[in-house]
Amino acid sequence: MPINVLFAARPDRWDTYEHPLKSAIGQAGLDAHLSMDIPADKVDYIVYAPNSDVQDFAPFTRAKAVLNLWAGVENVVGNQTLNIPLARMVDPGLTKGMVEWVTGHVLRYHLGIDIDILRKDTLWEPRTPPLAQERSVVVLGLGALGHAVTQSLVNLGFDVTGWSRSTKDIQGVRCLHGTDGLRAALGRAEIAVLLLPDTPATENTLNAETLALMPKGARIINPGRGPLIDDDALLAALDKGHIGHATLDVFRVEPLPSDHPYWAHPNVTVTPHIAAETRASTASQVIAENIRRGEIGQKFLHLVDRTLGY
Ligand code: NDP
Ligand code: OXD
């Protein structure tokens, strides 16, 4: 009997995923039937996007795991009907995309790319851009994405500090943790990158008190999640000039409402949650590997800790 794999995502994602998923599942040596339409009580695995129609997992009585297509699980982790393992997405393609996006924005701030573009009426005042080694960058979150980002920044020569919940040892990175670690990290954050998950413990990591710890003129790049930042506190810090600029890819409400003050703020760049996307070709291999593991009773990769929320 084939393994039944339900593709529970928005219908427009099917065209992107059907072929790569079928091919990865075949290459993993699995006999599987992949479809968007399988009776709930016949489903063995659920390939899942939190914005799909499936919100009640109770009818999936024989399913062995939910395999999330997204890295972030804040919209599914608390689902009371979900009592089977939940794996989040760690996709080499997504990671590459995030590394490129963050590195690009760090370089944009570091080199002053926005500032140095001359108009006809601006003064011709050449300014030597600093070297990366003179720039302190702090990455909050050292998981799949944060870790990879630190490596890219270290390779460019930046002075990199990372902060996470547990202790870490990453070559070339000053690794800090805990409340004191956050204070020390932010104290040196000329540029801060947020790659934390959205959990009760990370909400408002940047608030009035922690923003005040950052050096005057510091820049913030948030591709993590909107709730990591207290928006009113950030706007106040931007208005005072204490925070020099913020590049925000994620928001508490998306799309960002048209009357939100971020749109009009001269020192805020808004991007539409595009920092990194799950790439079907590489992500399909991860999903197929997890189905293979499930079939031979091995532990799933990238399991979410439901108590920690990520
Ligand atoms: P991981 O789960 O691999 O890493 C999360 C990191 O955050 C870990 O280092 C973890 O610490 C740290 N962390 C969690 N809670 C705390 C806490 N309370 N205090 C300090 N550190 C904490 O996630 P990823 O790296 O894969 O992804 C990070 C986030 O990026 C996702 O959750 C998602 O929100 C966002 N994202 C955004 C995208 C976009 O396009 N904008 C695309 C993809 C992801 P420890 O290592 O000790 O566990
Ligand atoms: C994700 C995202 O969590 O795209 O994968 O934000």
Coordinates of C-alpha atoms and ligand atoms in Angstrom, one line a residue:
M1 CA 0.0 0.0 0.0
P2 CA 1.4 3.4 -0.9
I3 CA 2.1 6.0 1.8
N4 CA -0.5 8.8 1.6
V5 CA 1.0 12.3 1.7
L6 CA -1.4 15.2 1.9
F7 CA -0.2 18.5 0.5
A8 CA -2.0 20.9 2.7
A9 CA -1.0 24.4 1.4
R10 CA -2.6 27.1 -0.6
P11 CA -3.7 25.6 -4.0
D12 CA -1.4 27.9 -5.9
R13 CA 1.6 26.2 -4.3
W14 CA 0.8 22.8 -5.8
D15 CA 2.3 23.6 -9.2
T16 CA 5.5 24.6 -7.6
Y17 CA 5.8 21.6 -5.3
E18 CA 4.1 18.7 -7.1
H19 CA 7.1 17.7 -9.3
P20 CA 9.9 18.3 -6.9
L21 CA 8.1 16.5 -4.1
K22 CA 7.2 13.5 -6.2
S23 CA 10.7 13.3 -7.5
A24 CA 12.3 13.6 -4.0
I25 CA 9.9 11.0 -2.6
G26 CA 10.8 8.7 -5.5
Q27 CA 14.5 9.2 -5.0
A28 CA 14.1 8.3 -1.4
G29 CA 12.8 5.0 -2.5
L30 CA 9.3 5.5 -1.1
D31 CA 6.1 4.3 -2.7
A32 CA 3.9 7.3 -2.0
H33 CA 0.7 8.9 -3.2
L34 CA 1.0 12.7 -3.0
S35 CA -2.2 14.8 -3.4
M36 CA -4.1 17.8 -2.1
D37 CA -7.2 15.6 -1.8
I38 CA -6.9 12.5 0.5
P39 CA -9.6 11.5 3.0
A40 CA -8.3 12.6 6.4
D41 CA -8.4 9.2 8.0
K42 CA -6.2 7.8 5.2
V43 CA -3.4 10.4 5.5
D44 CA 0.0 9.2 6.7
Y45 CA 2.0 12.5 6.5
I46 CA 0.8 16.1 6.2
V47 CA 3.1 18.5 4.2
Y48 CA 1.8 21.7 5.8
A49 CA 1.7 25.4 5.3
P50 CA 0.1 27.2 8.3
N51 CA -2.0 29.4 5.9
S52 CA -3.7 26.3 4.4
D53 CA -7.4 25.4 5.1
V54 CA -6.3 22.6 7.5
Q55 CA -6.6 23.9 11.0
D56 CA -8.1 20.9 12.8
F57 CA -5.8 17.9 12.9
A58 CA -8.2 15.7 14.9
P59 CA -9.6 13.9 11.8
F60 CA -6.1 12.8 10.7
T61 CA -6.3 9.7 12.9
R62 CA -3.4 7.8 11.5
A63 CA -1.0 10.6 10.5
K64 CA 2.5 10.2 11.8
A65 CA 3.8 13.7 11.4
V66 CA 3.1 17.3 10.2
L67 CA 6.0 18.5 8.0
N68 CA 5.9 22.3 8.0
L69 CA 6.9 24.1 4.8
W70 CA 7.8 27.2 6.7
A71 CA 10.7 27.8 9.2
G72 CA 8.4 29.7 11.5
V73 CA 5.8 27.6 13.4
E74 CA 4.2 30.3 15.6
N75 CA 0.8 29.8 13.8
V76 CA 0.7 26.0 14.3
V77 CA 2.7 25.2 17.4
G78 CA -0.1 26.0 19.8
N79 CA -2.8 24.1 17.9
Q80 CA -4.5 22.0 20.5
T81 CA -5.7 19.5 17.9
L82 CA -2.1 18.7 16.9
N83 CA -0.8 15.7 18.9
I84 CA 1.7 14.2 16.5
P85 CA 5.3 15.3 15.9
L86 CA 5.7 18.7 14.1
A87 CA 8.8 19.3 12.1
R88 CA 9.8 22.7 11.0
M89 CA 11.5 23.6 7.7
V90 CA 15.3 23.8 7.6
D91 CA 16.0 24.1 3.9
P92 CA 19.4 24.8 2.5
G93 CA 17.8 26.9 -0.3
L94 CA 15.9 29.0 2.2
T95 CA 19.1 29.4 4.3
K96 CA 21.1 30.6 1.3
G97 CA 18.4 33.1 0.5
M98 CA 18.4 34.5 4.1
V99 CA 22.2 34.7 4.1
E100 CA 22.2 36.7 0.9
W101 CA 19.4 39.0 2.0
V102 CA 20.8 39.8 5.4
T103 CA 24.4 40.1 4.1
G104 CA 23.1 42.5 1.4
H105 CA 21.4 44.7 4.0
V106 CA 24.3 44.6 6.4
L107 CA 26.6 45.8 3.6
R108 CA 24.1 48.5 2.6
Y109 CA 24.2 49.9 6.1
H110 CA 27.9 49.3 6.6
L111 CA 29.0 51.0 3.4
G112 CA 26.3 53.8 3.7
I113 CA 25.0 52.8 0.3
D114 CA 21.8 54.8 0.7
I115 CA 23.7 57.9 2.0
D116 CA 26.5 58.0 -0.6
I117 CA 24.3 58.1 -3.7
L118 CA 24.8 61.6 -4.9
R119 CA 22.2 63.9 -6.4
K120 CA 23.2 66.8 -8.6
D121 CA 22.7 69.3 -5.7
T122 CA 24.5 67.3 -3.0
L123 CA 28.0 68.2 -1.9
W124 CA 30.9 66.3 -3.6
E125 CA 32.5 65.1 -0.3
P126 CA 34.2 61.8 -0.7
R127 CA 34.1 59.7 2.4
T128 CA 36.2 56.6 2.9
P129 CA 33.9 53.7 3.7
P130 CA 35.0 51.7 6.8
L131 CA 36.3 48.2 6.6
A132 CA 34.1 45.3 7.9
Q133 CA 36.5 44.7 10.7
E134 CA 35.7 48.1 12.1
R135 CA 31.9 47.3 12.2
S136 CA 30.2 45.4 15.1
V137 CA 27.3 43.4 13.9
V138 CA 25.0 41.5 16.4
V139 CA 22.9 38.6 15.3
L140 CA 20.0 37.7 17.7
G141 CA 19.2 34.0 17.2
L142 CA 21.9 31.5 16.2
G143 CA 19.8 28.7 14.8
A144 CA 19.7 27.4 11.3
L145 CA 19.5 30.9 9.8
G146 CA 21.3 33.0 12.4
H147 CA 24.3 30.6 12.5
A148 CA 24.6 30.7 8.7
V149 CA 24.3 34.5 8.6
T150 CA 27.1 34.8 11.2
Q151 CA 29.4 32.7 9.0
S152 CA 28.8 34.9 6.0
L153 CA 29.5 38.0 8.1
V154 CA 32.6 36.5 9.7
N155 CA 33.9 35.6 6.2
L156 CA 33.6 39.2 5.2
G157 CA 35.6 40.3 8.2
F158 CA 32.8 41.8 10.4
D159 CA 33.2 41.9 14.2
V160 CA 30.3 39.5 14.9
T161 CA 28.5 38.8 18.2
G162 CA 25.7 36.3 18.4
W163 CA 23.0 35.7 21.1
S164 CA 20.9 32.6 21.7
R165 CA 18.9 30.9 24.4
S166 CA 21.5 28.1 25.0
T167 CA 25.3 28.4 24.9
K168 CA 27.0 28.2 21.5
D169 CA 30.6 27.9 20.3
I170 CA 30.8 29.2 16.7
Q171 CA 34.2 30.0 15.2
G172 CA 34.9 33.7 14.9
V173 CA 31.7 34.7 16.7
R174 CA 31.5 36.1 20.2
C175 CA 28.6 33.9 21.5
L176 CA 26.5 35.2 24.3
H177 CA 23.3 34.0 26.0
G178 CA 20.9 34.9 28.8
T179 CA 19.7 38.3 29.9
D180 CA 23.1 39.7 30.6
G181 CA 24.3 38.3 27.3
L182 CA 21.5 40.3 25.5
R183 CA 22.5 43.5 27.3
A184 CA 26.1 43.0 26.4
A185 CA 25.3 42.1 22.8
L186 CA 23.0 45.1 22.2
G187 CA 25.6 47.4 23.8
R188 CA 27.9 46.8 20.9
A189 CA 25.2 46.5 18.1
E190 CA 26.0 49.0 15.5
I191 CA 23.9 46.8 13.3
A192 CA 21.5 44.3 14.9
V193 CA 19.9 41.4 12.9
L194 CA 16.9 39.6 14.4
L195 CA 16.6 36.0 13.5
L196 CA 14.7 34.7 16.6
P197 CA 11.4 32.8 16.4
D198 CA 8.2 34.3 17.5
T199 CA 7.5 32.8 21.0
P200 CA 6.2 34.1 24.3
A201 CA 9.8 34.4 25.4
T202 CA 11.0 36.5 22.4
E203 CA 8.1 38.9 22.2
N204 CA 9.4 42.5 22.4
T205 CA 13.0 41.5 22.7
L206 CA 13.6 45.0 21.4
N207 CA 11.7 47.3 23.6
A208 CA 12.3 50.8 25.1
E209 CA 14.8 49.5 27.6
T210 CA 16.8 47.2 25.3
L211 CA 16.8 49.7 22.4
A212 CA 18.3 52.2 24.8
L213 CA 21.3 49.9 25.3
M214 CA 22.2 50.1 21.6
P215 CA 24.8 52.7 20.4
K216 CA 23.4 55.9 19.1
G217 CA 22.6 55.7 15.4
A218 CA 22.4 51.8 15.5
R219 CA 20.6 50.1 12.6
I220 CA 18.2 47.2 12.9
I221 CA 17.4 44.5 10.4
N222 CA 14.4 42.3 11.2
P223 CA 13.7 39.3 9.0
G224 CA 12.6 37.3 12.0
R225 CA 9.1 38.1 13.0
G226 CA 7.1 41.3 13.8
P227 CA 6.4 40.7 17.5
L228 CA 10.2 40.6 18.3
I229 CA 10.0 44.4 18.3
D230 CA 7.8 46.8 20.4
D231 CA 6.8 49.0 17.4
D232 CA 5.9 52.1 19.5
A233 CA 9.3 51.9 21.3
L234 CA 11.1 51.5 17.9
L235 CA 9.3 54.5 16.4
A236 CA 10.1 56.6 19.5
A237 CA 13.8 55.6 19.3
L238 CA 13.8 56.4 15.5
D239 CA 12.2 59.8 16.2
K240 CA 14.8 60.6 18.8
G241 CA 17.6 59.6 16.4
H242 CA 18.8 57.0 18.9
I243 CA 18.1 54.3 16.3
G244 CA 19.4 55.5 13.0
H245 CA 17.4 53.3 10.6
A246 CA 15.4 50.0 10.5
T247 CA 14.9 47.6 7.7
L248 CA 11.8 45.5 8.5
D249 CA 10.6 42.5 6.5
V250 CA 8.1 41.1 9.0
F251 CA 5.3 42.7 11.0
R252 CA 2.6 41.9 13.6
V253 CA 0.0 42.4 10.9
E254 CA 0.9 41.5 7.3
P255 CA 0.4 43.0 4.8
L256 CA 1.5 46.1 6.9
P257 CA -1.7 48.2 7.2
S258 CA -1.7 51.3 5.0
D259 CA -2.0 53.7 7.9
H260 CA 1.0 52.2 9.8
P261 CA 3.6 54.8 10.8
Y262 CA 6.4 52.7 9.4
W263 CA 5.3 53.5 5.9
A264 CA 5.8 57.2 6.3
H265 CA 8.9 57.1 8.5
P266 CA 12.0 58.4 6.6
N267 CA 14.3 56.1 8.5
V268 CA 12.4 52.8 7.9
T269 CA 12.7 50.5 5.0
V270 CA 9.7 48.2 4.6
T271 CA 10.0 44.9 2.6
P272 CA 7.0 42.5 2.1
H273 CA 8.2 39.4 4.0
I274 CA 10.5 38.4 1.2
A275 CA 13.8 37.9 3.0
A276 CA 13.9 34.2 2.3
E277 CA 11.5 31.6 0.9
T278 CA 11.4 27.9 1.2
R279 CA 12.7 26.6 -2.2
A280 CA 10.7 23.6 -3.5
S281 CA 13.7 21.7 -4.9
T282 CA 15.8 21.6 -1.8
A283 CA 12.9 21.6 0.7
S284 CA 11.4 18.6 -1.0
Q285 CA 14.5 16.5 -0.2
V286 CA 14.1 17.4 3.5
I287 CA 10.5 16.4 3.5
A288 CA 11.2 13.1 1.7
E289 CA 14.0 12.4 4.2
N290 CA 11.6 12.9 7.1
I291 CA 9.0 10.6 5.5
R292 CA 11.7 8.0 5.0
R293 CA 12.7 8.4 8.7
G294 CA 9.1 8.1 9.8
E295 CA 8.6 4.9 7.8
I296 CA 11.6 3.2 9.5
G297 CA 10.8 4.5 13.0
Q298 CA 13.8 7.0 13.1
K299 CA 13.6 10.3 14.8
F300 CA 12.3 13.1 12.5
L301 CA 14.7 15.9 11.6
H302 CA 14.0 19.5 12.9
L303 CA 11.4 18.5 15.4
V304 CA 9.7 21.5 17.1
D305 CA 9.8 21.6 20.9
R306 CA 6.2 22.4 21.7
T307 CA 7.0 23.8 25.2
L308 CA 9.6 26.2 23.8
G309 CA 7.5 27.0 20.8
Y310 CA 10.1 26.6 18.2
Ligands
NDP1 P1 15.9 28.1 14.7 O1 14.8 27.5 15.5 O2 16.9 27.2 14.0 O3 16.8 29.1 15.6 C1 16.2 30.0 16.5 C2 17.3 30.7 17.3 O4 16.7 31.6 18.2 C3 18.1 29.7 18.1 O5 19.4 30.0 18.1 C4 17.5 29.8 19.5 O6 18.4 29.5 20.6 C5 17.2 31.3 19.5 N1 16.1 31.6 20.5 C6 14.9 31.1 20.6 N2 14.3 31.6 21.7 C7 15.2 32.4 22.3 C8 15.1 33.1 23.5 N3 14.1 33.2 24.3 N4 16.2 33.8 23.8 C9 17.4 33.8 23.1 N5 17.5 33.1 21.9 C10 16.4 32.4 21.6 O7 15.2 29.0 13.6 P2 15.7 29.5 12.2 O8 17.0 30.0 12.4 O9 15.5 28.4 11.2 O10 14.6 30.7 11.9 C11 14.5 31.8 12.7 C12 13.3 32.6 12.4 O11 13.4 33.2 11.1 C13 12.0 31.7 12.1 O12 11.4 31.3 13.3 C14 11.1 32.7 11.3 O13 10.4 33.5 12.3 C15 12.1 33.6 10.6 N6 12.1 33.4 9.2 C16 11.8 34.5 8.4 C17 11.8 34.4 7.0 C18 11.5 35.6 6.2 O14 11.4 35.5 4.9 N7 11.4 36.8 6.7 C19 12.1 33.2 6.3 C20 12.4 32.1 7.2 C21 12.4 32.2 8.6 P3 19.0 28.1 20.8 O15 19.9 27.9 19.6 O16 19.7 28.2 22.1 O17 17.8 27.1 20.7
OXD2 C1 9.1 31.1 7.1 C2 8.9 32.4 6.4 O1 8.9 31.0 8.3 O2 8.9 32.4 5.2 O3 9.5 30.1 6.4 O4 8.8 33.4 7.1

